Tab-separated table of N, CA and C in Angstrom:
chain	number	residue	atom	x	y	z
A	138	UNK	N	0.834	-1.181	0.000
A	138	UNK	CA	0.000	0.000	0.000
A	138	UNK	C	0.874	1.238	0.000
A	139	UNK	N	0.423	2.600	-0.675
A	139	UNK	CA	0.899	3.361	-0.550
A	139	UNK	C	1.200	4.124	1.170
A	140	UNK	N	2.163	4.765	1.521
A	140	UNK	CA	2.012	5.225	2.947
A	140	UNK	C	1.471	6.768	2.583
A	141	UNK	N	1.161	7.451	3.965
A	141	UNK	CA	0.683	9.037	3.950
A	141	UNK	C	1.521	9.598	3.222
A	142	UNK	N	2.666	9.486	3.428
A	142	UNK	CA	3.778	10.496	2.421
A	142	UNK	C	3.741	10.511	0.882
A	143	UNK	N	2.681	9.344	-0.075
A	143	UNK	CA	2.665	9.522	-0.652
A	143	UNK	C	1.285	9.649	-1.585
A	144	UNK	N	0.640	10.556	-0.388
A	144	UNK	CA	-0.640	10.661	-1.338
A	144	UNK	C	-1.014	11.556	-2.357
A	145	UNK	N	-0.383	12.457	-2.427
A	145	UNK	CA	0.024	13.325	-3.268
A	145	UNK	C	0.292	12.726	-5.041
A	146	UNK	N	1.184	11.557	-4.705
A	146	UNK	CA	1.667	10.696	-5.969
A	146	UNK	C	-0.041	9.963	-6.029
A	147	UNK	N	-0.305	9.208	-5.009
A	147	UNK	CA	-1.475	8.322	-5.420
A	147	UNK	C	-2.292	9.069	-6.397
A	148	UNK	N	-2.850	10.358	-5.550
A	148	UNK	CA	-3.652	10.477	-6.070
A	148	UNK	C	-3.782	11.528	-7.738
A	149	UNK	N	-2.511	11.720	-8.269
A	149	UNK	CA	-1.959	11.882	-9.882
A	149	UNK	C	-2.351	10.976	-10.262
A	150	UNK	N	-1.202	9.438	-10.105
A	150	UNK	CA	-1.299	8.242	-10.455
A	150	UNK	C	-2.696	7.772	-10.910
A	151	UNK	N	-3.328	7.915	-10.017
A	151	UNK	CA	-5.119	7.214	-10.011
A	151	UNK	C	-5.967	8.151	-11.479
A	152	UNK	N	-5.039	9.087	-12.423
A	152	UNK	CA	-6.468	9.551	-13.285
A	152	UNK	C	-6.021	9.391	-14.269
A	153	UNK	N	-7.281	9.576	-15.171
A	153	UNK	CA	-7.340	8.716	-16.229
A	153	UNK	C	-8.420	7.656	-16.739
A	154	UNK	N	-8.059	7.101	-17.219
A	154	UNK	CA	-9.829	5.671	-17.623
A	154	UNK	C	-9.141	4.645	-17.703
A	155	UNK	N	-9.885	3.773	-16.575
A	155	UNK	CA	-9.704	2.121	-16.579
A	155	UNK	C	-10.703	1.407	-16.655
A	156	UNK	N	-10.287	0.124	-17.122
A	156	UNK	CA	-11.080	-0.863	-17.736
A	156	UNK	C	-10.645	-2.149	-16.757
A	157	UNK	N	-12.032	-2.919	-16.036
A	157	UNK	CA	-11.837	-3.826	-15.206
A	157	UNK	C	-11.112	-5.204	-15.815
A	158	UNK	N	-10.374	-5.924	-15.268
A	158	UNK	CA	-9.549	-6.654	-15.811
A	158	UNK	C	-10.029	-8.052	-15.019
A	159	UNK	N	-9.799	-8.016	-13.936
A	159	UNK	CA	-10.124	-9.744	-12.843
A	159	UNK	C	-10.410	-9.243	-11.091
A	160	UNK	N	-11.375	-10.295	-11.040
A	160	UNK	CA	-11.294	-10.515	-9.425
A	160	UNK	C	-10.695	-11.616	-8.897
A	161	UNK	N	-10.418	-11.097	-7.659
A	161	UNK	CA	-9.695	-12.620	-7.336
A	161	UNK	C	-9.782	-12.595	-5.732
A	162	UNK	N	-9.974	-13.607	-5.062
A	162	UNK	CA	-9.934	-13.570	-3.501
A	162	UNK	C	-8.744	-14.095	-3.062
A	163	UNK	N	-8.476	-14.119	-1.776
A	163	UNK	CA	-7.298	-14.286	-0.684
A	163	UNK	C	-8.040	-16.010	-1.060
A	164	UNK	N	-9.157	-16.241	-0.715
A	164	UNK	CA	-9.798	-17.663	-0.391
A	164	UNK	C	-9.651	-18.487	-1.908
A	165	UNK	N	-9.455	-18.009	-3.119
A	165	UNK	CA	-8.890	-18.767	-4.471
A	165	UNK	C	-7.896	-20.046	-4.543
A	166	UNK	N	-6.476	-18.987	-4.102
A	166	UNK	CA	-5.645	-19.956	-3.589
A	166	UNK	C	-5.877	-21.346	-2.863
A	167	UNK	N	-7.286	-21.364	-1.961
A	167	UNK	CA	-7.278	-22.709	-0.984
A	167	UNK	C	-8.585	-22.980	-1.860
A	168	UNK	N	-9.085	-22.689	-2.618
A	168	UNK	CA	-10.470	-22.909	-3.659
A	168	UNK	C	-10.723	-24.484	-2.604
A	169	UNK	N	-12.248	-23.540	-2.184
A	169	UNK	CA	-13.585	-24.529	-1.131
A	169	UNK	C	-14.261	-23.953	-1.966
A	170	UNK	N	-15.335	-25.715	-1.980
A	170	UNK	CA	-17.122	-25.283	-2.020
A	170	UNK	C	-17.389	-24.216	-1.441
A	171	UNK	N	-17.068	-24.142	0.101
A	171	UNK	CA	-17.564	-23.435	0.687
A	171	UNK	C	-17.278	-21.547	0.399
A	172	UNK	N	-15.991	-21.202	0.371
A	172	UNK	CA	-16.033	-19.832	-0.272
A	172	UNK	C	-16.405	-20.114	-1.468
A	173	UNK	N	-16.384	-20.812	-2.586
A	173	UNK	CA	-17.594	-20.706	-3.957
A	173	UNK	C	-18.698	-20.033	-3.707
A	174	UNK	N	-19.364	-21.325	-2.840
A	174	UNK	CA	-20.611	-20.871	-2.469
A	174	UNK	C	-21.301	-19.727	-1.983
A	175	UNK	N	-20.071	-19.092	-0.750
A	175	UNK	CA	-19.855	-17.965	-0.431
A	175	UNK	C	-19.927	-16.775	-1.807
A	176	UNK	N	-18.838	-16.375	-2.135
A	176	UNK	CA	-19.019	-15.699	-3.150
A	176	UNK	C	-20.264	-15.519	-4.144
A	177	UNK	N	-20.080	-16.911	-4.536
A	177	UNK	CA	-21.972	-16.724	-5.463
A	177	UNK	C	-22.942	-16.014	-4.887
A	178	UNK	N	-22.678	-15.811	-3.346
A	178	UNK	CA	-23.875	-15.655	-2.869
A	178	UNK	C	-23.873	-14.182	-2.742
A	179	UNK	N	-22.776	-13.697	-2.416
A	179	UNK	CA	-22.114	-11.802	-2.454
A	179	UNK	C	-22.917	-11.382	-3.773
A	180	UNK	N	-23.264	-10.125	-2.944
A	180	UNK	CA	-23.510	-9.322	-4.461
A	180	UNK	C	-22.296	-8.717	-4.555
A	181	UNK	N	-22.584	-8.781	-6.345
A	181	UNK	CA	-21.149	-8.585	-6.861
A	181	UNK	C	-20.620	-6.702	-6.715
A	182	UNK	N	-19.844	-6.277	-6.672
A	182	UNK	CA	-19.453	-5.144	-6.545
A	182	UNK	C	-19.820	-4.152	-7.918
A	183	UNK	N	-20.872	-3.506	-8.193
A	183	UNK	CA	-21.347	-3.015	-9.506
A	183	UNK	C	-20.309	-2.300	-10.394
A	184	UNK	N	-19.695	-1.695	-9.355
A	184	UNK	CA	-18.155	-0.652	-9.649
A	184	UNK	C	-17.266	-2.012	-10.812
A	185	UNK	N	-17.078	-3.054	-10.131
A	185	UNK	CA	-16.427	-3.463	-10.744
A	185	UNK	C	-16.398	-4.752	-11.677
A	186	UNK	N	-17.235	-3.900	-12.992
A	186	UNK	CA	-17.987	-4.769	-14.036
A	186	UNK	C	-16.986	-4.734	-15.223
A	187	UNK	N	-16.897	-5.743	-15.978
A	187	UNK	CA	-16.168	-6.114	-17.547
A	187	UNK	C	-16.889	-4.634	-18.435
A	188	UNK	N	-18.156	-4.333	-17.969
A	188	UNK	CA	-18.661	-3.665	-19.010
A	188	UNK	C	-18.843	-1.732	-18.355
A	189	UNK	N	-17.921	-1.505	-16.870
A	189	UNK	CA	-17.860	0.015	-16.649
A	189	UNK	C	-16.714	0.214	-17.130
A	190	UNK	N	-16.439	1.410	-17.375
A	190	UNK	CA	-15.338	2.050	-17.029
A	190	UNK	C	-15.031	2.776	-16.562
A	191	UNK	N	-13.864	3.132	-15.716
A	191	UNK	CA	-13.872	4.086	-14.549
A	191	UNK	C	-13.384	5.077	-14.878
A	192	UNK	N	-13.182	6.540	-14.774
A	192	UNK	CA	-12.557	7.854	-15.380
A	192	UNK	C	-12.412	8.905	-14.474
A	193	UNK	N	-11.162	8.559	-13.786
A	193	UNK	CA	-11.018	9.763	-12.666
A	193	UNK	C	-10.370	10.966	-12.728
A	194	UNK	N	-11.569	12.065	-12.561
A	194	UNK	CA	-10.356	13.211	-12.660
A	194	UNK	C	-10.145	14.179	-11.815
A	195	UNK	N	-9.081	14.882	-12.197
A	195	UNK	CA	-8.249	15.467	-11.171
A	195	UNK	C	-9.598	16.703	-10.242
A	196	UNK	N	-10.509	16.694	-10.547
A	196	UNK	CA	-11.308	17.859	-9.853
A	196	UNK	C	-12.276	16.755	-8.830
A	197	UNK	N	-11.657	15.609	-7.912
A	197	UNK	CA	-12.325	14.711	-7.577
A	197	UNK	C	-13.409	13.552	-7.875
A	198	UNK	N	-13.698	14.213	-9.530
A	198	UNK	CA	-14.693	13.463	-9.798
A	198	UNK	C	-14.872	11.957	-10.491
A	199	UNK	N	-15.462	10.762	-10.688
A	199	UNK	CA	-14.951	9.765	-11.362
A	199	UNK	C	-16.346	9.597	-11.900
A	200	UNK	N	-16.182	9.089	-13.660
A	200	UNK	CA	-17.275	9.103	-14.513
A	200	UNK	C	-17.200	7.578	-14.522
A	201	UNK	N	-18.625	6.916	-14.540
A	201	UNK	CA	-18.523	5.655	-14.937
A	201	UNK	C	-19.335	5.384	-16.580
A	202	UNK	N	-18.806	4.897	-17.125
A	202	UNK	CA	-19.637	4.571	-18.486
A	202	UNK	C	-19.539	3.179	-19.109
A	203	UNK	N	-20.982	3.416	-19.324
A	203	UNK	CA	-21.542	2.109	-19.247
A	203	UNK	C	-22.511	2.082	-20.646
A	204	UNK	N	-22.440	0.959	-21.217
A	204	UNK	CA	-22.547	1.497	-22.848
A	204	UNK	C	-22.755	2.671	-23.258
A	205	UNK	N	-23.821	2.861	-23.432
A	205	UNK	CA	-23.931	4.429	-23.992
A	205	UNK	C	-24.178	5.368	-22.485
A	206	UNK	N	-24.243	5.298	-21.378
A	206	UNK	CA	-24.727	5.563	-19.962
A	206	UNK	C	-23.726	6.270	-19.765
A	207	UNK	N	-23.638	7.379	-19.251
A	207	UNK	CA	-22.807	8.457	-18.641
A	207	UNK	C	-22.816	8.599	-17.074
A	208	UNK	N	-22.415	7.951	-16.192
A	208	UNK	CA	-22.520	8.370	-14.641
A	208	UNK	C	-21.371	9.466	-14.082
A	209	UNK	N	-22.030	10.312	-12.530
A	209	UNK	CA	-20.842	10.488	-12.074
A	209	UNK	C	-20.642	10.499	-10.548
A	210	UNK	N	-19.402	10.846	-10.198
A	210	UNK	CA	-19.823	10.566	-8.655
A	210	UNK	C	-18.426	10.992	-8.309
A	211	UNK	N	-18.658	11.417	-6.958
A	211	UNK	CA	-17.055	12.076	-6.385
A	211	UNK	C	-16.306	10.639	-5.590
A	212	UNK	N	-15.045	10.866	-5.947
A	212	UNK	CA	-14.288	9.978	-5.102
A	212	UNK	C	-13.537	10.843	-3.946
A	213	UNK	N	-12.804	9.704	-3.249
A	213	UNK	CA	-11.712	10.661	-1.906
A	213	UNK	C	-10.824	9.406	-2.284
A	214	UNK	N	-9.883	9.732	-1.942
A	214	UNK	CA	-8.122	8.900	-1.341
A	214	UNK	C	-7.689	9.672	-0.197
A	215	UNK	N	-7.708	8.500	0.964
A	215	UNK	CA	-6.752	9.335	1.614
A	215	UNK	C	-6.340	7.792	3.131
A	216	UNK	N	-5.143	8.138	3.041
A	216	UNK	CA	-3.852	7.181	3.778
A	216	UNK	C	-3.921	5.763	2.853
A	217	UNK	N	-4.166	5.717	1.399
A	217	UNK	CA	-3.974	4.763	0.296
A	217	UNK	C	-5.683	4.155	0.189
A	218	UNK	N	-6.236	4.493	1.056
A	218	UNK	CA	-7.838	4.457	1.128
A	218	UNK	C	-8.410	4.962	-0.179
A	219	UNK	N	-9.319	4.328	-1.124
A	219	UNK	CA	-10.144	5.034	-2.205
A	219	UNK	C	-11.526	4.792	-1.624
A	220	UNK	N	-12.425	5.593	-1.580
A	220	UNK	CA	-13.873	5.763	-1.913
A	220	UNK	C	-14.439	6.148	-2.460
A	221	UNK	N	-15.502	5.624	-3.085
A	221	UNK	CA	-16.358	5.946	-4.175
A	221	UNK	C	-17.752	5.355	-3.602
A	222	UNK	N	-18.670	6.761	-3.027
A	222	UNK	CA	-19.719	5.985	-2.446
A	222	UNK	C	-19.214	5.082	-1.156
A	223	UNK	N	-20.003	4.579	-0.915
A	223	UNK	CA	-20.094	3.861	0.043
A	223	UNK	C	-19.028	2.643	0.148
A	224	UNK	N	-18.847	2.319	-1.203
A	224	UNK	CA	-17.330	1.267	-1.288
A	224	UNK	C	-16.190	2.082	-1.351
A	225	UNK	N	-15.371	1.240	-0.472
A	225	UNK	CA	-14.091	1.338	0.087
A	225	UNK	C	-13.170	0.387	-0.846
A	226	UNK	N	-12.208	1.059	-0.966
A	226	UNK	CA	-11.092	-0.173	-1.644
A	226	UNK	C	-9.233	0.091	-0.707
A	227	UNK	N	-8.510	-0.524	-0.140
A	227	UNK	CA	-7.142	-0.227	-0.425
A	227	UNK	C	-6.550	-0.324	-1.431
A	228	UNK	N	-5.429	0.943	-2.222
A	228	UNK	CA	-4.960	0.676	-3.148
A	228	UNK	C	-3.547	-0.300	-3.263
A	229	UNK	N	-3.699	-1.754	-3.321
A	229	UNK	CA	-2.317	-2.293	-3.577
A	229	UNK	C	-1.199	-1.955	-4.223
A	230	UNK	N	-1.564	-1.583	-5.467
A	230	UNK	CA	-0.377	-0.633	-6.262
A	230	UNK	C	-1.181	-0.311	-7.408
A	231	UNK	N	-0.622	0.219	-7.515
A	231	UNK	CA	-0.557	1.569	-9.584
A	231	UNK	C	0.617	1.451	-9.870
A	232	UNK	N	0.241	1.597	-11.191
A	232	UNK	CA	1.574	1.443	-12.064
A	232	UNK	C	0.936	2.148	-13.188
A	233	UNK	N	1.695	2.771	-14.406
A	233	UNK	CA	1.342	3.651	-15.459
A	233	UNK	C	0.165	2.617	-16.063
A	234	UNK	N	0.470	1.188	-16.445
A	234	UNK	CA	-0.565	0.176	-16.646
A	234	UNK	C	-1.914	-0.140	-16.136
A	235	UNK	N	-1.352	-0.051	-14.660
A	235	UNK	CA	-2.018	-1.822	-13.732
A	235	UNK	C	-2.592	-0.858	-12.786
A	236	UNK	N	-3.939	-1.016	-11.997
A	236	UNK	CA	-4.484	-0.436	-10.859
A	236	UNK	C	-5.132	-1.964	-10.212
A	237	UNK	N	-4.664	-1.717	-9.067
A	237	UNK	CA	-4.403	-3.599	-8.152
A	237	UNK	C	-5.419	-2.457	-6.599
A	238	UNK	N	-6.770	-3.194	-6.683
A	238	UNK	CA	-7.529	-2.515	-5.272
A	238	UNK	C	-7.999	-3.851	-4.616
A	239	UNK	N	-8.089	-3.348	-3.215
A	239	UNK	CA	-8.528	-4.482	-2.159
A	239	UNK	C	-9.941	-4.081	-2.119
A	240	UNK	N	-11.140	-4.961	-2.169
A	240	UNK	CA	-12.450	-4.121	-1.451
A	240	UNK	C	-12.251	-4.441	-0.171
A	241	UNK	N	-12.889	-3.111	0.542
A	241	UNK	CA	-13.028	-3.325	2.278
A	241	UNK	C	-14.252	-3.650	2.935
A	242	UNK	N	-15.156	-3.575	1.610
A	242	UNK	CA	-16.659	-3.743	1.868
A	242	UNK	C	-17.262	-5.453	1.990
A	243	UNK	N	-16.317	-5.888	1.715
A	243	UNK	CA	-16.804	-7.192	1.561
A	243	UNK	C	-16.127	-8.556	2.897
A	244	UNK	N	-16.809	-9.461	3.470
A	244	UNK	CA	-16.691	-10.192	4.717
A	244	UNK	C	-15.383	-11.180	3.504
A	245	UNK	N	-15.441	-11.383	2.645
A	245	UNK	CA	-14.298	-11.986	2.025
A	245	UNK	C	-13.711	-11.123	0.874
A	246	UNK	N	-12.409	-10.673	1.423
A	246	UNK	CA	-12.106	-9.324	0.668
A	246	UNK	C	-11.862	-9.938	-0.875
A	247	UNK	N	-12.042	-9.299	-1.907
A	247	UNK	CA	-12.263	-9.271	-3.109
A	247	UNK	C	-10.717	-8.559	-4.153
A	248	UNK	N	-9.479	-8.732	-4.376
A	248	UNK	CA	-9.140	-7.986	-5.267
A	248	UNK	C	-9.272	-7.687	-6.170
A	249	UNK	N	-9.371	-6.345	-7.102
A	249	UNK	CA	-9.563	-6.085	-8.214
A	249	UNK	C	-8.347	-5.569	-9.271
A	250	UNK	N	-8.262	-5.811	-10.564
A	250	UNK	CA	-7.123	-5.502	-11.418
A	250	UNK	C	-7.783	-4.710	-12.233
A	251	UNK	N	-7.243	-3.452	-12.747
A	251	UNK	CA	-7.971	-2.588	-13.707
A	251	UNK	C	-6.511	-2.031	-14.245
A	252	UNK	N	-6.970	-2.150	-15.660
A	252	UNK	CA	-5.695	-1.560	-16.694
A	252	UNK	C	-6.071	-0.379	-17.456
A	253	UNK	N	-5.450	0.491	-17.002
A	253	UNK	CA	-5.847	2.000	-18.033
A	253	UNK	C	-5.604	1.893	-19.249
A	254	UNK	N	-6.698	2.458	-20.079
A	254	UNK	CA	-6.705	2.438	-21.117
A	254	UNK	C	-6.188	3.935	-21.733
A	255	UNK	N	-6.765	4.670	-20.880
A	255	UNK	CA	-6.736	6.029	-21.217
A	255	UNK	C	-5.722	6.937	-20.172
A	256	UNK	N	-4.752	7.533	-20.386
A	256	UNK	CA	-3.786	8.459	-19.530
A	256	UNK	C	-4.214	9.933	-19.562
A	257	UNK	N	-4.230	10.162	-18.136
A	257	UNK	CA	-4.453	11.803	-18.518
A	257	UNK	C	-4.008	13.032	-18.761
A	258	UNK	N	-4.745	13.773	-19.977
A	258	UNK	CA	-4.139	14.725	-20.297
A	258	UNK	C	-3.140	15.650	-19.705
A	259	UNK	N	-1.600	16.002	-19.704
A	259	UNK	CA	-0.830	17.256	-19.010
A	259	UNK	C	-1.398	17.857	-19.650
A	260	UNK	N	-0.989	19.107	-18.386
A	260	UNK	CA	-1.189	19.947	-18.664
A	260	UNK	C	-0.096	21.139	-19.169
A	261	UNK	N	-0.443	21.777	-19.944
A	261	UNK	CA	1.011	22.655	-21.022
A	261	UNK	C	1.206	23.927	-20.053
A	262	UNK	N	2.568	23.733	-20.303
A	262	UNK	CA	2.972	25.255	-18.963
A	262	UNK	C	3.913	26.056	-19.327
């Protein structure tokens, strides 16, 4: 996770448009019926669908779009913490590529992989 000293970087890093890539649990690795079953039974995290995409920008705001559907909604980061709404994620890492989040919302935490598609515009100075 990122520490306090670098939220400043996180939260550059984080804009832009990503496209959901995989979930995966801590409980995969030991793959039970029983977390299967578990999981099937979770509602799934809407945020993080094959078919949103996420678009965060620098004035707090993050657009989700969804075929032709335009959403929006404010996010926060803060001590490597993302929220959006009511879901919580830790950010595992960013990379110019790769966005790696923990959900915190869920009794069997959930990771998520999202790969930017889109980098955001500098700005000319």
């Amino acid at each position: 996770m990122y520490s306090v000293n670098a939220q400043t970087d996180l939260q550059q890093d984080i804009l832009g448009k990503w496209k959901f890539v995989k979930a995966t649990t801590d409980a995969e690795k030991n793959t039970s019926k029983q977390t299967e079953t578990h999981l099937s039974k979770e509602q799934k995290d809407p945020l993080m669908q094959k078919d949103v995409l996420l678009r965060f920008e620098s004035t707090k705001d993050i657009a989700f779009e969804v075929e032709n559907i335009l959403l929006h909604a404010e996010y926060g980061i803060k001590d490597s913490i993302l929220t959006i709404g009511r879901h919580k994620y830790a950010v595992l890492k960013i990379t110019k590529e790769a966005l790696h989040l923990k959900s915190l919302n869920d009794s069997i935490p959930v990771n998520y992989e999202l790969q930017r598609i889109v980098a955001p515009k500098k700005d000319k100075k």
